Amino acid sequence: MLRRLLAALCLIPLLLLDAPAARAANTVVVYYQPASSWTTVPGVAMTAYAACSGWYTKEIDLGTASGMQVVFNNGSGTWDNNSGNNYSVGTGTVAISGGAVSSVVPCSTASSTATVYYKTGWATTYLHWAPTNGSWTTVPGVVMDETACTGWAAETVNLGTATSWQATFNNGSGTWDNNSGKNYSLGTGTVVVNAGVVSSTNPCATATPDTTAPSAPTGVTAKATNTTVALAWTASTDDVGVVGYQITRSDGTTLSSSTNAYSDRGLSAQTSYAYTVKALDAAGNVSAASASVSVTTGDEAPVTSGEMLGGDPRKDSIYFVMTARFYDGDTSNDRGGSQNVSSGNAANSDPMFRGDFQGLVDKLDYIKALGFSAIWITPVVMNRSDYDYHGYHGWDFYRVDPRLESDGASYQDLIDGAHAKGLKIYQDVVYNHSSRWGANGLFTPTVYGVRDSQWSSYYSEQVAGKEYDPLEENSAGRTYNGDVWSSTQPSTSSCPNWGTATGSKSSEGYTLYNCQWPYPTNKTFPSTYYHQCWIGNWEGEDARSCWLHEDLADFNTENATVQQYLIDAYNKYIDMGVDGFRIDTAVHIPRVTWNRRFLPAMHEHLVEKYGAAKADEFYVFGEVAAFVNDKWNRGSVNHSAQFFTWKERATYSDDDATAAIEQYNYENNLGTANQPTSTNAFLSGNTYHAPDHSQFSGMNIIDMRMHMNFSDAQNAFNNGKDSDDSVNDATYNVVYVDSHDYGPNKSSTRYSGGTEAWAENMALMWTFRGIPTLYYGSEIEFQAGKQIDCGSSCPLANTGRAYYGANVEGTVTASDYGVVGSASGAVATTLAKPLVKHVQRLNQIRRAIPALQSGQYSTEGVSGSMAYKRRYTSGSVDSFALITVSYGATFTGIPNGTYVDAVTGDKQVVTGGSLTVSLNAKGNLRVYVLDQTGNPAPGKVGSDGVYLK
């Protein structure tokens, strides 16, 4: 190292000439100092630099000079004079090695830096980071406030001696991106983090304009099925990348697709159409048109149409079945899938797809004999994932899964058959996600595949024009998948490292490759149609915009094309006459999207079909999963069940993605104390008042808080009523103990509290506000204590989703709700069990007393553990009831008159506004109904049983 070396400058003489006489009047003053001399050869000795082997150093005072020339030698005639040019250097730190001059101290431990760019939608973005082996910043971190382009935040960090670091990002209000709990591992220089993907290309750098158009699409084919035309073509190529295709129909209509396929629906029958296709890139360059292809449509598809039953949904009780696990009416559509043997199902002759619509049609009388008037069934759309009997992996939302249908027992046949018996059908629907293989007609990804010695049995041989059919299983239980894989990366795929080995192995020991399985952060799915991140915070903003699981491809529900795809699909089932929708994973779509898009579209279609009055009788209830015991889900209003029952109270941006964030922040900042409240579920003293539904969103909810607390009925009651003032109208809540997902307290097993506890739970559900719902088999404590779901790691027969059919074999007819006309075989034994009798009688009592169906409630003036009064008044109907479950109670301040108990028939005349009821029997019940002129009490309803007596 050289520090302030004194250079001896060569003497350069200054030549002064005499001025011409003509300019004698002009003068000039010159100052001159001769340059310093070079040191005496060989110069001054340098000292070995102890901090860095092989280097020498010397510090010299330059005086007033600002630079120097220098050469080096070994004192024995060997010189380095920069090839005769000498070294010209300035002041400060100078290091010379191999002819190169720098200002870096040799062997320096100077700090390294990284500039990180983060794709963000937050108003303020924080970087929380730590260098390797160093300390983390204080939460929430440092504000990323350096200049960056739109949609990005930037920050430069000093890493000290570290060359790697870990980072997470957040909005400063509790919403985090921590790379699904793994943190981001980053290096030095430019670092880019976008939807979980780390790269090093500066997103804000000015790019060279792309002026090259893609190649024209080739090989366009068109196939007509009824009035739908399926188009396909060979993907175009581009120097940067194809982002989509423009399709022109001969009638002038322009269509668009993100993939090299498109389904054109709703065309005229027996009509000729021609199509051309152009490719587009991100810069807006458009290719030449493909050759035109013509096709003639067929006849209109057979019309499937029905009409919902209508009426107040609170008058019903709901029986929830997993269609594929309830009753097998047609063995020809049974399918085990590729996991049939490994799961243990094959050993039990118990394929995953076993029950079907035929089975439900055959056992509608069983459900009615239990007293239920509505059936909630699992999703019916065609699934494509490997273990999908439950229906939540929708692939073609426009088709009913053929593994559920039979000749004479289509979905339409089930709806019509149920309606003929006075039973409603509530269809489970999924708006949040499709299966991992995309959504047919919207986007289906192409993945990497190779039919080598390892994977030949997994990947089907590709056959032109062949489509997936879930009924076509080979001997290994696999279905055709030749339409979804390619060994050559399509131009429409952005998945990095296509087809390179990951270094990992499959469970069979096969080599795994990049892009072999779709997931959000490997760019298998386009961001226009699918979200690009893994969920990190289940109560954070990302819960509405990221994937729940690798097998649940999360729709970008803020995108208009996605919205229309789902709206049109579910309108099809409204047209079939279903009576309502149970909405799966509702919390994972922003309330503003429900309120601005899906719910209005649903209602508009219902009004068009039924008129305004009946449209309001279509029952919508959302699964807003909040697995906590508090009123507000960990303080997050946006992820609390009751939040989704309300309209918006602010105006947001037109762009749905922006609006979702604005809404989240707006409501989050207002907090729990400033949310709307309602008295719609509560009596005013003893008086029923007209409910105010003007701020109702259109979505009711599953009562998650009661569900989570139903390990004890008293606890469920206390928790349930505590939340009712924050629900638009809690009398419409769906109430259940356990389901196909969880038992109380987020238990992974079916409820096993015992028969008495079941009887008590049911007595509460059937008389308290809300709509009682029972998961199939709970009427006989089916699979009590068994793990509800273990995937394909154990036989279904060992789980809470076991096949129920053996319990309902035989014949049964229902002469009325909760009344058996005749029964024989195993089903007769089932119907004779005490808990079944309990359910039957509860349904009979509830149907006889309007206050128990639609009434508001109050605990004012009521003493007792689980006691309340309810009233419903509408037109000529006035029903007032006093209820206590399991224990005694005293009711004060009540109207005088005669009260008749619907359980025992006991009559009590109240003259002083007070009634005391004696009771001490778990699961028993008293329902004293005010006997009024024009609204007489029904008296004793049904026959005594083990619990109700």
Tab-separated table of N, CA and C in Angstrom, residues 317-323 326 360 367 372-380 390 392 411 414 423-429 579-584 619 621-623 701-704 734-741 771-776:
chain	number	residue	atom	x	y	z
A	317	SER	N	-83.899	-27.873	8.996
A	317	SER	CA	-82.680	-28.378	9.616
A	317	SER	C	-81.927	-29.109	8.512
A	318	ILE	N	-80.617	-29.147	8.627
A	318	ILE	CA	-79.767	-29.580	7.519
A	318	ILE	C	-79.025	-30.863	7.871
A	319	TYR	N	-79.033	-31.805	6.933
A	319	TYR	CA	-78.254	-33.043	7.044
A	319	TYR	C	-77.100	-32.933	6.055
A	320	PHE	N	-75.884	-33.009	6.559
A	320	PHE	CA	-74.694	-32.814	5.724
A	320	PHE	C	-74.084	-34.164	5.356
A	321	VAL	N	-73.975	-34.423	4.051
A	321	VAL	CA	-73.411	-35.697	3.593
A	321	VAL	C	-72.223	-35.460	2.674
A	322	MET	N	-71.238	-36.347	2.768
A	322	MET	CA	-70.218	-36.446	1.734
A	322	MET	C	-70.758	-37.464	0.739
A	323	THR	N	-71.169	-36.984	-0.408
A	323	THR	CA	-71.886	-37.835	-1.354
A	323	THR	C	-71.144	-39.126	-1.637
A	326	PHE	N	-71.506	-41.730	1.371
A	326	PHE	CA	-72.769	-41.950	2.076
A	326	PHE	C	-73.400	-43.297	1.720
A	360	LEU	N	-77.976	-41.354	-2.866
A	360	LEU	CA	-78.755	-40.328	-2.172
A	360	LEU	C	-80.231	-40.424	-2.535
A	367	ILE	N	-83.321	-39.707	5.202
A	367	ILE	CA	-83.015	-38.361	5.682
A	367	ILE	C	-84.289	-37.655	6.131
A	372	PHE	N	-85.108	-34.174	8.754
A	372	PHE	CA	-84.429	-33.075	8.064
A	372	PHE	C	-85.201	-32.680	6.814
A	373	SER	N	-85.097	-31.387	6.466
A	373	SER	CA	-85.775	-30.899	5.268
A	373	SER	C	-84.804	-30.248	4.279
A	374	ALA	N	-83.496	-30.316	4.577
A	374	ALA	CA	-82.486	-29.800	3.657
A	374	ALA	C	-81.253	-30.688	3.735
A	375	ILE	N	-80.594	-30.855	2.583
A	375	ILE	CA	-79.386	-31.680	2.507
A	375	ILE	C	-78.250	-30.828	1.948
A	376	TRP	N	-77.188	-30.748	2.702
A	376	TRP	CA	-75.963	-30.095	2.224
A	376	TRP	C	-75.060	-31.191	1.675
A	377	ILE	N	-74.714	-31.081	0.386
A	377	ILE	CA	-73.862	-32.077	-0.242
A	377	ILE	C	-72.512	-31.459	-0.612
A	378	THR	N	-71.470	-32.263	-0.604
A	378	THR	CA	-70.135	-31.803	-0.975
A	378	THR	C	-70.104	-31.426	-2.453
A	379	PRO	N	-69.070	-30.684	-2.912
A	379	PRO	CA	-69.047	-30.164	-4.286
A	379	PRO	C	-69.243	-31.248	-5.338
A	380	VAL	N	-69.922	-30.851	-6.407
A	380	VAL	CA	-70.298	-31.815	-7.450
A	380	VAL	C	-69.473	-31.661	-8.713
A	390	HIS	N	-63.837	-35.936	-2.047
A	390	HIS	CA	-64.564	-34.923	-1.276
A	390	HIS	C	-65.050	-33.773	-2.148
A	392	TYR	N	-63.362	-30.993	-3.409
A	392	TYR	CA	-62.834	-29.637	-3.255
A	392	TYR	C	-61.640	-29.337	-4.173
A	411	TYR	N	-77.339	-35.379	-11.594
A	411	TYR	CA	-77.489	-34.367	-10.555
A	411	TYR	C	-78.879	-33.739	-10.626
A	414	LEU	N	-81.310	-35.940	-8.950
A	414	LEU	CA	-81.250	-35.841	-7.490
A	414	LEU	C	-82.006	-34.610	-7.002
A	423	LEU	N	-87.476	-31.875	0.182
A	423	LEU	CA	-86.121	-31.712	0.708
A	423	LEU	C	-85.328	-30.762	-0.179
A	424	LYS	N	-84.687	-29.796	0.423
A	424	LYS	CA	-83.847	-28.854	-0.319
A	424	LYS	C	-82.454	-29.441	-0.543
A	425	ILE	N	-81.773	-28.926	-1.580
A	425	ILE	CA	-80.390	-29.294	-1.857
A	425	ILE	C	-79.524	-28.037	-1.755
A	426	TYR	N	-78.604	-28.050	-0.790
A	426	TYR	CA	-77.614	-26.991	-0.666
A	426	TYR	C	-76.298	-27.511	-1.226
A	427	GLN	N	-75.825	-26.884	-2.282
A	427	GLN	CA	-74.610	-27.330	-2.967
A	427	GLN	C	-73.385	-26.633	-2.409
A	428	ASP	N	-72.391	-27.417	-2.046
A	428	ASP	CA	-71.098	-26.881	-1.617
A	428	ASP	C	-70.379	-26.354	-2.851
A	429	VAL	N	-69.933	-25.105	-2.818
A	429	VAL	CA	-69.272	-24.495	-3.971
A	429	VAL	C	-67.942	-23.886	-3.537
A	579	ASP	N	-81.100	-25.059	-3.999
A	579	ASP	CA	-81.783	-24.163	-3.056
A	579	ASP	C	-80.848	-23.218	-2.316
A	580	GLY	N	-79.552	-23.432	-2.467
A	580	GLY	CA	-78.604	-22.565	-1.789
A	580	GLY	C	-77.191	-23.045	-2.008
A	581	PHE	N	-76.234	-22.214	-1.611
A	581	PHE	CA	-74.817	-22.533	-1.728
A	581	PHE	C	-74.170	-22.469	-0.360
A	582	ARG	N	-73.427	-23.500	-0.023
A	582	ARG	CA	-72.480	-23.423	1.081
A	582	ARG	C	-71.147	-23.054	0.441
A	583	ILE	N	-70.562	-21.933	0.844
A	583	ILE	CA	-69.361	-21.410	0.187
A	583	ILE	C	-68.121	-21.826	0.959
A	584	ASP	N	-67.324	-22.665	0.333
A	584	ASP	CA	-66.084	-23.139	0.930
A	584	ASP	C	-65.037	-22.024	0.952
A	619	TYR	N	-80.488	-19.636	-0.092
A	619	TYR	CA	-79.719	-19.552	1.154
A	619	TYR	C	-78.223	-19.696	0.869
A	621	PHE	N	-74.503	-19.621	2.758
A	621	PHE	CA	-73.792	-19.608	4.037
A	621	PHE	C	-72.324	-19.945	3.804
A	622	GLY	N	-71.459	-19.077	4.331
A	622	GLY	CA	-70.034	-19.167	4.059
A	622	GLY	C	-69.259	-19.825	5.170
A	623	GLU	N	-68.244	-20.585	4.750
A	623	GLU	CA	-67.277	-21.133	5.699
A	623	GLU	C	-66.201	-20.077	5.910
A	701	ILE	N	-73.375	-17.146	7.611
A	701	ILE	CA	-72.139	-17.815	8.012
A	701	ILE	C	-72.403	-19.098	8.791
A	702	ILE	N	-71.415	-19.972	8.737
A	702	ILE	CA	-71.351	-21.087	9.668
A	702	ILE	C	-70.877	-20.525	11.003
A	703	ASP	N	-71.521	-20.907	12.070
A	703	ASP	CA	-71.185	-20.377	13.388
A	703	ASP	C	-69.930	-21.079	13.901
A	704	MET	N	-68.775	-20.569	13.499
A	704	MET	CA	-67.511	-21.202	13.858
A	704	MET	C	-67.239	-21.129	15.359
A	734	VAL	N	-75.584	-21.088	10.511
A	734	VAL	CA	-75.578	-22.555	10.504
A	734	VAL	C	-74.811	-23.023	11.735
A	735	VAL	N	-75.403	-23.930	12.496
A	735	VAL	CA	-74.812	-24.372	13.757
A	735	VAL	C	-74.580	-25.877	13.708
A	736	TYR	N	-73.315	-26.280	13.945
A	736	TYR	CA	-73.037	-27.717	14.028
A	736	TYR	C	-71.944	-28.006	15.050
A	737	VAL	N	-71.876	-29.271	15.464
A	737	VAL	CA	-70.887	-29.709	16.447
A	737	VAL	C	-69.571	-30.066	15.766
A	738	ASP	N	-69.619	-30.949	14.767
A	738	ASP	CA	-68.415	-31.301	14.026
A	738	ASP	C	-68.753	-31.475	12.552
A	739	SER	N	-67.714	-31.693	11.753
A	739	SER	CA	-67.904	-31.744	10.307
A	739	SER	C	-66.855	-32.640	9.677
A	740	HIS	N	-66.749	-32.571	8.357
A	740	HIS	CA	-65.749	-33.335	7.614
A	740	HIS	C	-64.344	-32.776	7.777
A	741	ASP	N	-64.213	-31.631	8.461
A	741	ASP	CA	-62.909	-31.011	8.656
A	741	ASP	C	-62.423	-31.094	10.098
A	771	ILE	N	-79.605	-22.368	12.426
A	771	ILE	CA	-80.130	-23.516	11.690
A	771	ILE	C	-79.326	-24.755	12.061
A	772	PRO	N	-79.934	-25.728	12.758
A	772	PRO	CA	-79.191	-26.909	13.210
A	772	PRO	C	-78.758	-27.782	12.029
A	773	THR	N	-77.522	-28.256	12.107
A	773	THR	CA	-76.931	-29.046	11.033
A	773	THR	C	-76.213	-30.243	11.635
A	774	LEU	N	-76.392	-31.408	11.012
A	774	LEU	CA	-75.801	-32.641	11.532
A	774	LEU	C	-74.987	-33.312	10.432
A	775	TYR	N	-73.740	-33.632	10.750
A	775	TYR	CA	-72.844	-34.343	9.833
A	775	TYR	C	-73.261	-35.812	9.777
A	776	TYR	N	-73.277	-36.362	8.576
A	776	TYR	CA	-73.840	-37.706	8.382
A	776	TYR	C	-73.280	-38.716	9.387
